[in-house]
CSV table of C-alpha atoms in Angstrom, one decimal:
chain,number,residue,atom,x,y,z
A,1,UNK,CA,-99.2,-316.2,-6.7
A,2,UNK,CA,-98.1,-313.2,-7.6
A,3,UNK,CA,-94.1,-313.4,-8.3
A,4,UNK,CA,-92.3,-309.9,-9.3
A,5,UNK,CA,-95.2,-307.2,-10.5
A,6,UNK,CA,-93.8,-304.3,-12.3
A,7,UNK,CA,-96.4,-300.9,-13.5
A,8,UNK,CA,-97.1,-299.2,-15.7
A,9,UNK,CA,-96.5,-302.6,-18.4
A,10,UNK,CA,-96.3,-299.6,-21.3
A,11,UNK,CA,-95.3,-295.8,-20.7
A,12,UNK,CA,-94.5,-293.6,-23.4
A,13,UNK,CA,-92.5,-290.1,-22.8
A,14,UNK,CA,-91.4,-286.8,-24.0
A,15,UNK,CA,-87.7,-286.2,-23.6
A,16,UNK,CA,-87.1,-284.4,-20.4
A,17,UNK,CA,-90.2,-286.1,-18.3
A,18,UNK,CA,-89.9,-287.8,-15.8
A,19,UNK,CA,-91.1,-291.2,-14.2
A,20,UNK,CA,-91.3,-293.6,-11.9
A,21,UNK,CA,-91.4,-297.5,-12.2
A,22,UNK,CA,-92.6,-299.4,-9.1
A,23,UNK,CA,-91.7,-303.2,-8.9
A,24,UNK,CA,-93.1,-305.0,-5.8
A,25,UNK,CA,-92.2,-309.0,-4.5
A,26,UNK,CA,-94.2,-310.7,-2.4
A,27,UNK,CA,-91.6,-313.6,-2.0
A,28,UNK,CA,-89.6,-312.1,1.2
A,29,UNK,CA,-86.4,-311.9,-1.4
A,30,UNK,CA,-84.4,-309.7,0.4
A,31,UNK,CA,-82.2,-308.4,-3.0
A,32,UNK,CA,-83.7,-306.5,-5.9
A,33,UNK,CA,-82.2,-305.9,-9.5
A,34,UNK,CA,-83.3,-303.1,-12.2
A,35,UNK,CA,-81.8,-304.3,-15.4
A,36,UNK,CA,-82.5,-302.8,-18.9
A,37,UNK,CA,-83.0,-304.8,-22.4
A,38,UNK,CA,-82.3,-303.3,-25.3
A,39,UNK,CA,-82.4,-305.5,-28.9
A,40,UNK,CA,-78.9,-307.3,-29.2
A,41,UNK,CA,-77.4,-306.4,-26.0
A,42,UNK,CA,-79.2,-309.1,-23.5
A,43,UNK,CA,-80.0,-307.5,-19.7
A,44,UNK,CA,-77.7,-304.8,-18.7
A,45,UNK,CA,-77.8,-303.9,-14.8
A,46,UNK,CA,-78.5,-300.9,-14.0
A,47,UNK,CA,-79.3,-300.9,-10.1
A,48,UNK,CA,-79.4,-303.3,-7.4
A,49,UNK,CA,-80.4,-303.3,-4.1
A,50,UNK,CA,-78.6,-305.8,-1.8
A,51,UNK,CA,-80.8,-306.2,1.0
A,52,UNK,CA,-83.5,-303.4,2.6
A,53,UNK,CA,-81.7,-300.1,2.7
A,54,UNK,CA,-78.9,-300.6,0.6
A,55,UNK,CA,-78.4,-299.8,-3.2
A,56,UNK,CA,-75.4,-300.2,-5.6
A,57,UNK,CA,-74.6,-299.0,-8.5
A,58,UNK,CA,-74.9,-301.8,-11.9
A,59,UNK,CA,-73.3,-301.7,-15.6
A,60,UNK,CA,-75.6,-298.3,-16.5
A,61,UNK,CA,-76.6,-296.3,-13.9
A,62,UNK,CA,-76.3,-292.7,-15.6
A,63,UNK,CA,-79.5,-291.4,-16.0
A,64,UNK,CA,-81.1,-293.2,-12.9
A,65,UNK,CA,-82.1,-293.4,-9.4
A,66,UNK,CA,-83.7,-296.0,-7.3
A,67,UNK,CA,-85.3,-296.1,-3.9
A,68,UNK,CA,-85.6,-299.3,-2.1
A,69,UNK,CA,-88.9,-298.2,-0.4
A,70,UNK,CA,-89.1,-301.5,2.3
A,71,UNK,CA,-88.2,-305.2,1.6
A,72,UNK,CA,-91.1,-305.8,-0.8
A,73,UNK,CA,-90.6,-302.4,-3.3
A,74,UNK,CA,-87.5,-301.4,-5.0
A,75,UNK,CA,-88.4,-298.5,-7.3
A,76,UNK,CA,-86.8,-296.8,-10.5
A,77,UNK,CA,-86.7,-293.3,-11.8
A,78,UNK,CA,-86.0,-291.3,-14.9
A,79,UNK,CA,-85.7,-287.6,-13.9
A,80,UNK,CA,-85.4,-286.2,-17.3
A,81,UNK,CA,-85.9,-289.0,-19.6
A,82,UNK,CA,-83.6,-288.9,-23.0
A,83,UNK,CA,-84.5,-291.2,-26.3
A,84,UNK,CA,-81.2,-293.4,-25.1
A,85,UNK,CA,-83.8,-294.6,-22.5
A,86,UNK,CA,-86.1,-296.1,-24.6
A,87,UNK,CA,-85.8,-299.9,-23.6
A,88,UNK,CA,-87.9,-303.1,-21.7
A,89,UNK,CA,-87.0,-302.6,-18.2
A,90,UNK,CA,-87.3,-305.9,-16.0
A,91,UNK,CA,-87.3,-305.6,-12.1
A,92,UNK,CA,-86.3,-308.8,-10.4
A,93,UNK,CA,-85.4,-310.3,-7.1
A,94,UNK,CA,-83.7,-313.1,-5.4
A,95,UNK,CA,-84.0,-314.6,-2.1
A,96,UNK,CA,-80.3,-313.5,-1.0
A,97,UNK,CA,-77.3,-311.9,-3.7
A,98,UNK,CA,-74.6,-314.9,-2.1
A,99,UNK,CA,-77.4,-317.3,-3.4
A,100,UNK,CA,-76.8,-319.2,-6.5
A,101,UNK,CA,-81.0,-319.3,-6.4
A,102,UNK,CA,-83.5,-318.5,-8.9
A,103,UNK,CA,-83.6,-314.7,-10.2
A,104,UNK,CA,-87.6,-314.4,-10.3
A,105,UNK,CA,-88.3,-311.2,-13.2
A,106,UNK,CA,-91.4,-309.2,-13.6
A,107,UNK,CA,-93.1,-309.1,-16.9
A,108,UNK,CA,-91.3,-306.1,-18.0
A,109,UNK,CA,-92.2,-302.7,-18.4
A,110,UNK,CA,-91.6,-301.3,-22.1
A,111,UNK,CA,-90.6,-297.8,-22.1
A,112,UNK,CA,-90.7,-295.3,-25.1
A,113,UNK,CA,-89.2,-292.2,-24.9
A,114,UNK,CA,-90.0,-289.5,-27.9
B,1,UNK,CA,-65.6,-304.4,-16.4
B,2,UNK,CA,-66.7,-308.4,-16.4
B,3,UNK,CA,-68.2,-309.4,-19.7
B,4,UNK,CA,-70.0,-312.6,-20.8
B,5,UNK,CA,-70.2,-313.0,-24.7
B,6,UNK,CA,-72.6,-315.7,-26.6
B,7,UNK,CA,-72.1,-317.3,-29.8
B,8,UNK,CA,-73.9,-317.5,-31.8
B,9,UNK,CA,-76.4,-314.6,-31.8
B,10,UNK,CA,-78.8,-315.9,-33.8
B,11,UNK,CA,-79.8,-319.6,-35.3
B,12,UNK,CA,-82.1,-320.9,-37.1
B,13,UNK,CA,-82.2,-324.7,-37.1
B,14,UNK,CA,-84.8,-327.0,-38.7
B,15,UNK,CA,-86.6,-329.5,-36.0
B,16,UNK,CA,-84.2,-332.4,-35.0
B,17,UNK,CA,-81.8,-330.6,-35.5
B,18,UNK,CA,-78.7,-330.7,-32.6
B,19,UNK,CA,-77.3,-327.6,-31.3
B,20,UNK,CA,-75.2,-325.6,-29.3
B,21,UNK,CA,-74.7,-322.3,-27.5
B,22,UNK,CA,-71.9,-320.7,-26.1
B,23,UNK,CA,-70.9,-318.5,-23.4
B,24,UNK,CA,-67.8,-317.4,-22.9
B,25,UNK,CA,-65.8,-314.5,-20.6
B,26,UNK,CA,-62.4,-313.6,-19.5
B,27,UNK,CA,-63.5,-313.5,-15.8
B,28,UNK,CA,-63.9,-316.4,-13.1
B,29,UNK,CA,-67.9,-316.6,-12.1
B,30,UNK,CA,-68.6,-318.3,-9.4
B,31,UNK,CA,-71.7,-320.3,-10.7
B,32,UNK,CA,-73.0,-319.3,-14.1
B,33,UNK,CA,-76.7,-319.8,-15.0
B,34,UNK,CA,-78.9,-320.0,-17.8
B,35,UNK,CA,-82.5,-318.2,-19.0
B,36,UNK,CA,-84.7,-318.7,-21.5
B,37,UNK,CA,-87.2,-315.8,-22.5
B,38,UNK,CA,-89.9,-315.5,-24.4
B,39,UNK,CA,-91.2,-312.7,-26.1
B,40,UNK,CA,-93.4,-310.1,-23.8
B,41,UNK,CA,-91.9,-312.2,-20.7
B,42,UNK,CA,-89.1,-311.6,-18.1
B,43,UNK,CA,-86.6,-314.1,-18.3
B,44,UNK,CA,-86.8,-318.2,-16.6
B,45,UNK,CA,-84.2,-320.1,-14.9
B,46,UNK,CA,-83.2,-323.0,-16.9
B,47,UNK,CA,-80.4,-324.3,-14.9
B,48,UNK,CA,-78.1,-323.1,-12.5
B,49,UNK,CA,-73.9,-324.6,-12.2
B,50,UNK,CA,-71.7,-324.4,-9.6
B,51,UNK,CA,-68.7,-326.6,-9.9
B,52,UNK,CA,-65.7,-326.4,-12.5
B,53,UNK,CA,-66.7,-329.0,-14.9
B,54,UNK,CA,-70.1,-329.9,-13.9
B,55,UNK,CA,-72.7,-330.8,-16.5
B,56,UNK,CA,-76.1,-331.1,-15.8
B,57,UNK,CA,-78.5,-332.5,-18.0
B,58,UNK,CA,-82.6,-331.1,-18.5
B,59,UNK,CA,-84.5,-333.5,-20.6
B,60,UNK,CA,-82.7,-332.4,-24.2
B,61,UNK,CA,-80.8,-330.0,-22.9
B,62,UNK,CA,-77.2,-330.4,-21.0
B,63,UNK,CA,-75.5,-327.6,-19.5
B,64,UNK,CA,-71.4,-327.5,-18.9
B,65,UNK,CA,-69.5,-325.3,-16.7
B,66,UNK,CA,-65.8,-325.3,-17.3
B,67,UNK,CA,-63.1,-326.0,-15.7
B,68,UNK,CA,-61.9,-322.7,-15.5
B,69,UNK,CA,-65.4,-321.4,-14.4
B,70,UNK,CA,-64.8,-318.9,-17.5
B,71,UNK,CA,-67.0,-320.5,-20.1
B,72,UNK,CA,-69.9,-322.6,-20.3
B,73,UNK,CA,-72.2,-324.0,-23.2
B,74,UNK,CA,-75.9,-325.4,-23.3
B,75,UNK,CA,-76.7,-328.6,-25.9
B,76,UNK,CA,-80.0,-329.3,-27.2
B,77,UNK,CA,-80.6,-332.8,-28.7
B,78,UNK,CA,-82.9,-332.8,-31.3
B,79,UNK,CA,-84.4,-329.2,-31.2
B,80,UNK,CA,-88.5,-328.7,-31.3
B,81,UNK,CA,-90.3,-325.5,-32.6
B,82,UNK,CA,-91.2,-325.3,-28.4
B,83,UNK,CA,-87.6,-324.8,-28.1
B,84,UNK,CA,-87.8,-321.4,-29.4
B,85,UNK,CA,-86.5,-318.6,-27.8
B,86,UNK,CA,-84.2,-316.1,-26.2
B,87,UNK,CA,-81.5,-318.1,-24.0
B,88,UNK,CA,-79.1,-316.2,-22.0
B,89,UNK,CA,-76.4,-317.2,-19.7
B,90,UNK,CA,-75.7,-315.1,-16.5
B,91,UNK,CA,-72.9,-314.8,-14.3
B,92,UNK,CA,-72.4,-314.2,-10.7
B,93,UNK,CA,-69.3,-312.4,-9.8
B,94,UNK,CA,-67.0,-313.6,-7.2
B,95,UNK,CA,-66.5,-310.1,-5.3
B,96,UNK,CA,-69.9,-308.0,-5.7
B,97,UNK,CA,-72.5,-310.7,-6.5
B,98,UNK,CA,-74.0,-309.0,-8.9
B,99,UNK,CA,-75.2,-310.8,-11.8
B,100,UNK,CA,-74.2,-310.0,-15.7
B,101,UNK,CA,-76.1,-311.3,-18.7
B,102,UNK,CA,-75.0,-312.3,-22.1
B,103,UNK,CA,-76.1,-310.2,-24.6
B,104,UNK,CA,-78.4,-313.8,-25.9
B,105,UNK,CA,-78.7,-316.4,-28.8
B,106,UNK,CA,-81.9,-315.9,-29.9
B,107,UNK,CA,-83.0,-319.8,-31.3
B,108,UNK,CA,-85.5,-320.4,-34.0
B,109,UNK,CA,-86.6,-323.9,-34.4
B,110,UNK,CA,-88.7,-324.7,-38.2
B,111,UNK,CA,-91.1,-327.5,-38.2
C-alpha cells in the first residue's frame, strides 16, 4: 500500500546544480501538489497540477518547474539550485482539487543546497 | 494573496493539560482542514469542516469552523505526551482550489 512515494529521501547540492524530484501515486488521484517546508513557515505551495496535463502556478514558484509526466507522476525541478532552496519538499495528491477529501503526502524529500 | 495564521506557534503544556489552537485569516475558505505531522513524516488529516459553525468532535479533540468560514480552532481535552506534534490548518480557496497551510503550532505535551 504504497500511498505518495517521493526519491531521492535526502539530496545534497552545490549551488547552480540541478535536480530532479520524482513523486509517484498509485491511488488514481487525479491532482498533484509540490509544497515546500521550511522551519516556522508551515507548507508553502509551490506547484500544482490540477488534473493530467495541467499545471499551475502555487505561493513560490520562482526557481521551479514541474512536469506532470501521466496521471500517476508529477515531477519537480531545480535548474540551478540556490541555498534559498534548501527545504523538506513534500509531493502530495488528492483524489479531485473541488474535493474537500484527504490530501495524502509523501514522506518528504529533504533538500540541502551548499 | 490568501493567508492563514496560527496562534500560538509554539506550546508546551504538562499532560492534562487543556488546550487550544487557532487559525485564523482574512479570506472566506470554503472548508478548512486540519494536519498533524510528525517529525520525518508528511503531514495526516485530522479532520476536515465544511459548514459555517460546524464542530466536529475526534475523541479529545473538537474542531470549529466559524461562522464566517474565516477562522477556525482545534480543542484538546486533557493533552497526552502522544499528542505531540506539528498541527496545521489548511484552507481551500473558493476560486482556485488550491490549498494554503498555516505556518503550524508545534505542541509539546510533558509527562
Amino acid at each position: 500500500n504504497a500511498g505518495v512515494t517521493q526519491t531521492p529521501k535526502f539530496q545534497v547540492l552545490k549551488t547552480g546544480q540541478s535536480m530532479t524530484l520524482q513523486c509517484a501515486q498509485d491511488m488514481n488521484h487525479n491532482s498533484m501538489y509540490w509544497y515546500r517546508q521550511d522551519p516556522g513557515m508551515g507548507l508553502r505551495l509551490i506547484y500544482y497540477s490540477a488534473s493530467e496535463g495541467t499545471t499551475d502556478k502555487g505561493e513560490v514558484p520562482n526557481g521551479y518547474n514541474v512536469s506532470r509526466l501521466n496521471k500517476r507522476e508529477f515531477s519537480l525541478r531545480l535548474e540551478s539550485a540556490a541555498p534559498s532552496q534548501t527545504s523538506v519538499y513534500f509531493c502530495a495528491s488528492i483524489l479531485d482539487r473541488e474535493s474537500t477529501g484527504e490530501l495524502f503526502f509523501g514522506e518528504g524529500s529533504r533538500l540541502t543546497v551548499l | 494573496t490568501q493567508l492563514l495564521e496560527q496562534s500560538p506557534q509554539f506550546l508546551s503544556i504538562q499532560e492534562g493539560e487543556n488546550l487550544t489552537v487557532y487559525c485564523n485569516s482574512s479570506s472566506v475558505f470554503s472548508s478548512l482542514q486540519w494536519y498533524r505531522q510528525e517529525p520525518g513524516e508528511g503531514p495526516v488529516l485530522l479532520v476536515t469542516v465544511v459548514t459555517g459553525g460546524e464542530v466536529k468532535k475526534l475523541k479529545r479533540l473538537t474542531f470549529q469552523f466559524g461562522d464566517a468560514r474565516k477562522d477556525s480552532s482545534l480543542h484538546i481535552t486533557a493533552a497526552q505526551p502522544g499528542d505531540t506534534g506539528l498541527y496545521l490548518c489548511a484552507g481551500v480557496s473558493d476560486s482556485s482550489y488550491k490549498l494554503i497551510f498555516g505556518s503550524g503550532t508545534r505542541l509539546l505535551v510533558r509527562p
